[in-house]
Each structure stands twice: as C-alpha cells, then as structure tokens.
Amino acid sequence: MPRKGMKTLNWFSPKHSSATGMNSPSTSPFSSPSRFAFSPSRPSFSEAVIDRTIEMAEQMITKWDPDTTTFAKVTSLFYENRKEAKDFIKYVNNLHKAMHFHASENSRSDKLVRAQSLMQIAMKRLQKEFYQILSINRALLDPESISTVSSRTSISTRSSTSEFNIEDDDIDNRVAIAGESISEVEDISNIVMADLRLIAECMISSGYTKECLQIYKVIRKSIIDEGIYRLGVEKLSSSQVHKMDWEVMDLKIKDWLNAVDVAMKTLFDGERILCDHVFASSDAIRESCFTEISKDGAMILFSFPEIVAKNSKKSPEKVFRMLDMYTSIVEHWTEIETTFSFDSESAIRSQAMTSLVKLGESIRMALAEFETALQKESSKTTVAGGGIHPLTIDAMNYIILLADYSYVLSDILGESPPPAKSSLPESYFGMADSDESPAPVISLRFAWLILILLCKLDGKAKHYKDVSLAYLFLANNLRYIVVKVRSSNLKYLVGENWISKQEGIIKKFASNYEQLGWSHVIQSLPREPNASVSPQQVKEIFKRFNSSFEQAHRKQSLYVVPNSKLRDDLKVSIARKILPVYREFYNIHRDTIAKERHSSHVIKYSPEDLAHYLSDLFFGPIESGSSSSVESSPSRTIPSQLQ
C-alpha cells in the first residue's frame, strides 16, 4: 500500500499540477467564491500519504509562522536559508495538492480544516517574504538593472518550461555560468527575480492571487510613478500650459524628450520584463498586473505632447520643439507597441498616437505661418554694399533647420497638397520634376519656400538706385543660399539639378554687375592697344582711363562680397578685362609720356598698382584710416590670377 500511495503522489507531481491547476477556476487572477475549487471525482489519496504530507508541511510552516516566534517574525526565510525556503515552497505545494484530493472524499474532514489553517499561515509567511524581497531589493530590481540582465525573449523561453519547484542547484548553476559574463550584482538580481517568481507561482496556484498582486502592484507602481516624476514629467492642465512662459515650457519639453528615451528603454521595459518573469505562469495575470502599474505613468508621459500642441502659444520658431517631440514618438513607436502590447493597454497606444496627430497639426500650422510671414515681409531698407540681407540669413537658417527633420516632415506633410505647378517657374526643377517622374512632396515644399525667398529678394533689389549694385546684391544673396543648400540636407531635397541652375543664375547676375559697373572703364581703353596714335591721344586715353577707374573704384570699394569664391571670381574676371589691355598700352607708351613734364599726372597707375587696387575691392569700407582717394586705399592679398 505505501508503494501504491507513493505512485499516486508522484502522478500528481508539481509539474503536472502547474499545467492543470493554472487553468482551473481556482487559479484565475480574478477572485472566486472559494480559495479551493475541488473536482467531485478524483483518485483517493492514501490516508498515510495525506497524514505524512500534512505533518511535514506543519513542521516547516509552523517554524516560520511570524506570529509564533520573534525569530520568524523578524527574519527573512529566503535571506536566512534559501535551501529551506525551497523546501518550504515544496511542502506548501504538496499540502495544496493533498487538500484538493482529500476534499473530494470528505470536505468536512478535520484533516482538511487543519490543512487549510496551515495553508493560511503559509500564505501569510509568503506574503511577508514577497513584500520583503520587493522592498529590500528595490535597487537590485530597478528597471535599468532588469533591462541589463534580462531580455523578454529569454524570459518567454523559460516561462514555457517553468515548474513551481525550481531547485536551488539549478539557480546556483545558472548564476555560476552567468557569473562568467555579468557582474555580481546582476547575479543577485537574477536570484531575487527567481525567488519572486517562485513565491508568486506558489501563491497563485494556492488561490492567493489577489494578495500576491496587491503587494506587487503597490510597490512596483510606486517605482514607475516615482521614475516618471524624477524624469521631470508632471501632469499639466491645459490652462497651466497656456499661461506658461515659453522659456519654462522649453525646459519642460527638453525634460520630456529625455524622459521618453529613458522611460521606453529602461523604466517601462525593465518593469515589463520583471512582470513577465515573476508572473510567467499566467498571461492574464501578467497583462492585468503590468497594465495597472504602468498605465498612469504612461498616460502622463504620452499626454504631455498633446497638451503642449493644443495649448501652447503658436509661433514659427517653436516648431522645432514640436518636431523634436514628434520625432521622439516616431523613433520609439516600435518600443511603445512592443512594451504596451496588451489589449488592456490600447489606451496608452491610442494616447501616443493622438499626441502624434496633434503635434502634426501644430507643425503644419507653424509652417503655414512661416510661409505667410515670408510672403508678407515688406521692408524696403537696403543692405549697405549689396551684402547679405537679414531676411536671407533668417529664412535660410529656418529652412535648413527644417531640412534636418525632412524624414518626419515627409510624413507630416504627406497629406498636404504640394504647391500648384502653375505657381512654380517653368522647368524650376528641370528633369527632377516631370509628369513621368514627379518630385517628392517634401522636395516641392522646400523648393517652394526658397522660391518665395528668392522672389522677395528680387523685389528688394529694386530699391537700389545703382542697378549694378542691385545685381551684386542678387548675386551675393543667391550665392549665400546655394552655399547653405550645399552644406545641409537641403541638397538632397532640392537636388543637384536645382543647385546647378542657381549657380548659372549667379553667373548671370555677376556678369550683369560687371557690365554695368565696369564697362565705362573697359571702354576707356583702346580696342587695339598697339595701334599707332599721337602723343596727345595717348595722354587723353590715360586721363580718360584714370578718371573712369577712380570713379568706379571709389564707388565700388564700398561694395561687399562676403563669399570668398565669388569675390575672387569677380576680381579675376574684372582684371582679365582691364589689365592685359592696359599693360600692353602702358608698356608701349610709357617711355613717350615719361619724357614730358608732369608725366605722373598722366600715367598715375602701373599695371601692378591696378592689380593691387582691384584686389582691394568687395571688402566694404575700411573702418579706420579710410579715404575716398584710390591712391590711399590699402592693398589686400592679391589673387594669383591678378599678378
């Protein structure tokens, strides 16, 4: 009979019980009318086996009854003796199974009453252990540590083969192996997580799911809520946001951007991993538990962008913070869907999506305001020397920063209609935009903004009284725009074809400037410098050239060309039209004029002097020691082409 009884006990092994017990009503995460639901027809336990099971369980359970001895009250079972803690769990599981089968034969048995009393004491002990482990090991169970030592994949794998009675040797072996690659702290974290899981599975299988979850939720929810608070995210009302100064709001947005990254990669991820591990035996329990501890913190985190987008004061320059928040949600979207994947967490995913939509609306509105402001800009003040207009600098800085967000802007502006083809100059994109191969909407948007700027610059050029200076102004500003495009993400958006076209226009502007600003100087020289002319004609040619050159230099020494390449190109181009002719004429007739009185008033400049004066152009007025006289102008570095 004992041998037969032992066979019966082995048949109801912990492994078999875990497979069937968790699917029974008694082990549901939701409360049932009774702790124990018994099947009416089960094989009978041997009386001797039941007695022995209760007796062994009683010895262990009463030893650790916190109400009987001071030692049991102040000491942690799992901390004091992990081997004995494992035995405690094993006896409790065996006691629970014995109660199940004994109740089917005699539900009013004194043995059953005795066993139920022991079970209550054991559960009280395990509640205390569960609370102590969670409380004392907060540092070891912080989300960052959990994220480091675990992965949801490995936990899921272990869950599928889990048993209630995990042996100490198994844990010690795993720790020894793990110790070769992870730190001692991580080893301890693994042990603590294993202990929590062991207790949770024992309590849940015994019908004490509610008590177990209550302890876990209170402690772990406080960690998430505290984590969100420490990251600088707080629940704000619409009126608070509306009244808040932008400087304060800007700091809060920066805190939020950092908080999202930490929360998704560490805080929520670590909590999800821990919850999945501790309650691996039940998907329903894992879902309800993680949802309850994470929902409040996640809703505060992901509602912040919506509140800011809907209630902060709108202005074009604030769009970049909106773009930062939009980008952050997009970049973490996979993590959001993975971490909050349960059906009960749909509200969290929905809130994140709502914030994304509201941010998109706010961004589109800000871009429309920028476009309108650009179109309405109507200042008539000219820039001294034809330099770079402040509108060009401000607008391009704004557009360049926008281009850094081209990826998310493609999504945000994807539903917005592109500028009408009729509003764009013919062949504005050349081959880059055609009916057969249309340019992307985002490219058209950026090209449209730049086109508005170029049109405004055309209008401002008309305010210059000197037409040559107007062309120099256009060349300067377009060169600035092209340089900015080439050095930013704009070059990928508008394309090389667009850049080439603009560089061709710059050359036209520069050519027009030269023709209008220097043609009278060039025309003052003879077309054939070696032609035979009288001394008097030579004098007149030199005097006419001196007057034309001084007039041109006096005026255009005030002009500015900030771009060094454009500046050198203009100097070289002007020099090539003047110096070779002048040098040849000078070399042929210099000796003839030098014999006459006052020759220095006739030949005022050598070719080398002219090269120096031309190299001095396009730096603007000299702040100190300046003079309107060409002769007194200091020389600058001479480009090699002028020498």
Short mmCIF file of N, CA, C and O in Angstrom, two decimals, residues 319-387:
data_model
loop_
_atom_site.label_atom_id
_atom_site.label_comp_id
_atom_site.label_asym_id
_atom_site.label_seq_id
_atom_site.Cartn_x
_atom_site.Cartn_y
_atom_site.Cartn_z
N VAL A 319 8.31 75.57 -33.68
CA VAL A 319 8.00 74.34 -34.41
C VAL A 319 9.06 73.27 -34.18
O VAL A 319 8.76 72.07 -34.23
N PHE A 320 10.29 73.68 -33.89
CA PHE A 320 11.36 72.69 -33.77
C PHE A 320 11.21 71.83 -32.53
O PHE A 320 11.57 70.65 -32.54
N ARG A 321 10.68 72.38 -31.46
CA ARG A 321 10.40 71.56 -30.28
C ARG A 321 9.27 70.58 -30.57
O ARG A 321 9.28 69.44 -30.11
N MET A 322 8.28 71.05 -31.34
CA MET A 322 7.20 70.14 -31.74
C MET A 322 7.76 69.01 -32.60
O MET A 322 7.37 67.84 -32.46
N LEU A 323 8.66 69.35 -33.49
CA LEU A 323 9.28 68.34 -34.34
C LEU A 323 10.12 67.37 -33.52
O LEU A 323 10.17 66.16 -33.83
N ASP A 324 10.80 67.88 -32.49
CA ASP A 324 11.59 67.00 -31.62
C ASP A 324 10.68 65.98 -30.93
O ASP A 324 11.02 64.79 -30.85
N MET A 325 9.54 66.45 -30.43
CA MET A 325 8.62 65.53 -29.75
C MET A 325 8.02 64.54 -30.74
O MET A 325 7.89 63.34 -30.44
N TYR A 326 7.64 65.02 -31.91
CA TYR A 326 7.09 64.14 -32.94
C TYR A 326 8.11 63.06 -33.31
O TYR A 326 7.80 61.87 -33.39
N THR A 327 9.36 63.49 -33.53
CA THR A 327 10.42 62.55 -33.89
C THR A 327 10.64 61.52 -32.79
O THR A 327 10.84 60.33 -33.08
N SER A 328 10.60 61.96 -31.54
CA SER A 328 10.83 61.05 -30.43
C SER A 328 9.76 59.96 -30.38
O SER A 328 10.09 58.78 -30.17
N ILE A 329 8.51 60.34 -30.57
CA ILE A 329 7.44 59.33 -30.55
C ILE A 329 7.59 58.36 -31.71
O ILE A 329 7.45 57.15 -31.56
N VAL A 330 7.91 58.90 -32.89
CA VAL A 330 8.09 58.04 -34.07
C VAL A 330 9.25 57.06 -33.85
O VAL A 330 9.13 55.86 -34.15
N GLU A 331 10.35 57.56 -33.32
CA GLU A 331 11.52 56.70 -33.12
C GLU A 331 11.27 55.62 -32.07
O GLU A 331 11.89 54.55 -32.11
N HIS A 332 10.38 55.89 -31.13
CA HIS A 332 10.10 54.91 -30.07
C HIS A 332 8.80 54.14 -30.32
O HIS A 332 8.35 53.41 -29.43
N TRP A 333 8.23 54.30 -31.51
CA TRP A 333 6.91 53.71 -31.73
C TRP A 333 6.96 52.18 -31.64
O TRP A 333 6.06 51.56 -31.05
N THR A 334 7.98 51.56 -32.19
CA THR A 334 8.09 50.10 -32.11
C THR A 334 8.17 49.66 -30.65
O THR A 334 7.53 48.67 -30.25
N GLU A 335 8.94 50.39 -29.84
CA GLU A 335 9.05 50.06 -28.42
C GLU A 335 7.72 50.26 -27.71
O GLU A 335 7.35 49.49 -26.82
N ILE A 336 6.98 51.31 -28.10
CA ILE A 336 5.68 51.57 -27.49
C ILE A 336 4.72 50.42 -27.78
O ILE A 336 4.03 49.91 -26.88
N GLU A 337 4.69 49.98 -29.03
CA GLU A 337 3.79 48.88 -29.39
C GLU A 337 4.22 47.56 -28.75
O GLU A 337 3.37 46.74 -28.40
N THR A 338 5.51 47.36 -28.59
CA THR A 338 6.00 46.11 -28.00
C THR A 338 5.80 46.09 -26.49
O THR A 338 5.31 45.10 -25.93
N THR A 339 6.15 47.18 -25.84
CA THR A 339 6.04 47.23 -24.38
C THR A 339 4.58 47.25 -23.93
O THR A 339 4.20 46.57 -22.97
N PHE A 340 3.75 48.03 -24.62
CA PHE A 340 2.34 48.14 -24.27
C PHE A 340 1.50 47.37 -25.29
O PHE A 340 0.61 47.92 -25.93
N SER A 341 1.80 46.09 -25.42
CA SER A 341 1.17 45.27 -26.46
C SER A 341 -0.16 44.65 -26.04
O SER A 341 -0.90 44.16 -26.89
N PHE A 342 -0.46 44.66 -24.75
CA PHE A 342 -1.69 44.03 -24.29
C PHE A 342 -2.92 44.81 -24.76
O PHE A 342 -2.88 46.03 -24.94
N ASP A 343 -4.03 44.09 -24.91
CA ASP A 343 -5.28 44.75 -25.30
C ASP A 343 -5.71 45.79 -24.27
O ASP A 343 -6.26 46.84 -24.62
N SER A 344 -5.46 45.50 -23.01
CA SER A 344 -5.86 46.42 -21.94
C SER A 344 -5.03 47.69 -21.94
O SER A 344 -5.34 48.64 -21.21
N GLU A 345 -3.95 47.72 -22.73
CA GLU A 345 -3.10 48.91 -22.81
C GLU A 345 -3.33 49.70 -24.10
O GLU A 345 -2.52 50.55 -24.47
N SER A 346 -4.43 49.43 -24.77
CA SER A 346 -4.72 50.14 -26.02
C SER A 346 -4.87 51.64 -25.79
O SER A 346 -4.57 52.44 -26.68
N ALA A 347 -5.32 52.02 -24.60
CA ALA A 347 -5.48 53.45 -24.30
C ALA A 347 -4.12 54.16 -24.32
O ALA A 347 -4.03 55.33 -24.73
N ILE A 348 -3.06 53.47 -23.90
CA ILE A 348 -1.72 54.06 -23.91
C ILE A 348 -1.26 54.26 -25.35
O ILE A 348 -0.77 55.33 -25.72
N ARG A 349 -1.42 53.23 -26.16
CA ARG A 349 -1.04 53.35 -27.57
C ARG A 349 -1.86 54.43 -28.27
O ARG A 349 -1.35 55.20 -29.09
N SER A 350 -3.15 54.47 -27.93
CA SER A 350 -4.03 55.48 -28.53
C SER A 350 -3.61 56.89 -28.14
O SER A 350 -3.64 57.81 -28.96
N GLN A 351 -3.19 57.07 -26.87
CA GLN A 351 -2.75 58.39 -26.42
C GLN A 351 -1.49 58.82 -27.14
O GLN A 351 -1.35 59.99 -27.54
N ALA A 352 -0.55 57.90 -27.31
CA ALA A 352 0.67 58.22 -28.04
C ALA A 352 0.35 58.63 -29.48
O ALA A 352 0.93 59.58 -30.02
N MET A 353 -0.58 57.92 -30.11
CA MET A 353 -0.97 58.25 -31.48
C MET A 353 -1.68 59.60 -31.54
O MET A 353 -1.45 60.40 -32.46
N THR A 354 -2.52 59.87 -30.56
CA THR A 354 -3.21 61.16 -30.52
C THR A 354 -2.22 62.31 -30.41
O THR A 354 -2.36 63.34 -31.07
N SER A 355 -1.21 62.14 -29.55
CA SER A 355 -0.19 63.18 -29.42
C SER A 355 0.55 63.36 -30.74
O SER A 355 0.87 64.49 -31.13
N LEU A 356 0.79 62.28 -31.44
CA LEU A 356 1.46 62.35 -32.74
C LEU A 356 0.62 63.16 -33.73
O LEU A 356 1.13 64.03 -34.45
N VAL A 357 -0.68 62.90 -33.74
CA VAL A 357 -1.58 63.61 -34.66
C VAL A 357 -1.65 65.10 -34.32
O VAL A 357 -1.58 65.96 -35.20
N LYS A 358 -1.79 65.41 -33.04
CA LYS A 358 -1.89 66.81 -32.62
C LYS A 358 -0.59 67.57 -32.89
O LYS A 358 -0.61 68.74 -33.28
N LEU A 359 0.54 66.91 -32.68
CA LEU A 359 1.81 67.54 -33.00
C LEU A 359 1.91 67.82 -34.49
O LEU A 359 2.38 68.89 -34.91
N GLY A 360 1.48 66.87 -35.31
CA GLY A 360 1.50 67.07 -36.75
C GLY A 360 0.66 68.26 -37.18
O GLY A 360 1.08 69.06 -38.02
N GLU A 361 -0.51 68.40 -36.57
CA GLU A 361 -1.38 69.54 -36.89
C GLU A 361 -0.71 70.85 -36.50
O GLU A 361 -0.76 71.84 -37.25
N SER A 362 -0.10 70.87 -35.33
CA SER A 362 0.57 72.08 -34.85
C SER A 362 1.75 72.44 -35.74
O SER A 362 1.99 73.62 -36.04
N ILE A 363 2.49 71.44 -36.20
CA ILE A 363 3.65 71.67 -37.06
C ILE A 363 3.20 72.23 -38.41
O ILE A 363 3.80 73.18 -38.93
N ARG A 364 2.15 71.65 -38.98
CA ARG A 364 1.65 72.16 -40.27
C ARG A 364 1.19 73.61 -40.15
O ARG A 364 1.41 74.42 -41.04
N MET A 365 0.57 73.92 -39.02
CA MET A 365 0.10 75.29 -38.79
C MET A 365 1.29 76.25 -38.69
O MET A 365 1.27 77.35 -39.25
N ALA A 366 2.33 75.84 -37.97
CA ALA A 366 3.51 76.69 -37.81
C ALA A 366 4.21 76.92 -39.15
O ALA A 366 4.68 78.03 -39.44
N LEU A 367 4.30 75.90 -39.99
CA LEU A 367 4.92 76.05 -41.30
C LEU A 367 4.10 76.99 -42.19
O LEU A 367 4.66 77.78 -42.95
N ALA A 368 2.78 76.89 -42.09
CA ALA A 368 1.92 77.79 -42.86
C ALA A 368 2.12 79.23 -42.40
O ALA A 368 2.15 80.16 -43.23
N GLU A 369 2.30 79.43 -41.09
CA GLU A 369 2.53 80.78 -40.56
C GLU A 369 3.88 81.32 -41.03
O GLU A 369 4.00 82.51 -41.34
N PHE A 370 4.88 80.47 -41.10
CA PHE A 370 6.19 80.90 -41.60
C PHE A 370 6.09 81.31 -43.07
O PHE A 370 6.64 82.34 -43.48
N GLU A 371 5.40 80.52 -43.87
CA GLU A 371 5.25 80.84 -45.28
C GLU A 371 4.52 82.17 -45.47
O GLU A 371 4.91 83.00 -46.29
N THR A 372 3.47 82.36 -44.67
CA THR A 372 2.71 83.61 -44.75
C THR A 372 3.56 84.80 -44.34
O THR A 372 3.55 85.85 -44.98
N ALA A 373 4.32 84.65 -43.25
CA ALA A 373 5.20 85.73 -42.77
C ALA A 373 6.25 86.07 -43.82
O ALA A 373 6.58 87.25 -44.03
N LEU A 374 6.77 85.05 -44.49
CA LEU A 374 7.77 85.27 -45.53
C LEU A 374 7.17 86.03 -46.71
O LEU A 374 7.79 86.96 -47.25
N GLN A 375 5.97 85.67 -47.09
CA GLN A 375 5.31 86.34 -48.21
C GLN A 375 4.94 87.79 -47.89
O GLN A 375 4.95 88.66 -48.76
N LYS A 376 4.64 88.05 -46.61
CA LYS A 376 4.19 89.39 -46.22
C LYS A 376 5.35 90.32 -45.86
O LYS A 376 5.12 91.52 -45.64
N GLU A 377 6.55 89.81 -45.76
CA GLU A 377 7.70 90.65 -45.40
C GLU A 377 7.86 91.75 -46.44
O GLU A 377 7.97 91.49 -47.64
N SER A 378 7.88 92.99 -46.00
CA SER A 378 7.83 94.11 -46.95
C SER A 378 8.79 95.24 -46.62
O SER A 378 8.59 96.38 -47.05
N SER A 379 9.86 94.97 -45.86
CA SER A 379 10.81 96.03 -45.53
C SER A 379 11.50 96.54 -46.80
O SER A 379 11.83 95.76 -47.70
N LYS A 380 11.74 97.85 -46.85
CA LYS A 380 12.37 98.46 -48.02
C LYS A 380 13.80 98.91 -47.74
O LYS A 380 14.44 99.53 -48.59
N THR A 381 14.29 98.62 -46.55
CA THR A 381 15.65 99.01 -46.19
C THR A 381 16.66 98.17 -46.98
O THR A 381 16.55 96.94 -47.04
N THR A 382 17.62 98.86 -47.59
CA THR A 382 18.65 98.15 -48.36
C THR A 382 19.84 97.83 -47.48
O THR A 382 20.09 98.50 -46.48
N VAL A 383 20.58 96.81 -47.85
CA VAL A 383 21.78 96.40 -47.13
C VAL A 383 22.97 97.13 -47.74
O VAL A 383 23.17 97.12 -48.96
N ALA A 384 23.77 97.78 -46.89
CA ALA A 384 24.92 98.54 -47.38
C ALA A 384 25.86 97.65 -48.17
O ALA A 384 26.18 96.53 -47.75
N GLY A 385 26.30 98.15 -49.31
CA GLY A 385 27.27 97.42 -50.12
C GLY A 385 26.73 96.23 -50.87
O GLY A 385 27.49 95.45 -51.44
N GLY A 386 25.40 96.04 -50.84
CA GLY A 386 24.81 94.91 -51.54
C GLY A 386 25.09 93.57 -50.87
O GLY A 386 25.15 92.54 -51.55
N GLY A 387 25.26 93.59 -49.56
CA GLY A 387 25.60 92.36 -48.83
C GLY A 387 24.40 91.45 -48.61
O GLY A 387 23.35 91.59 -49.26
#
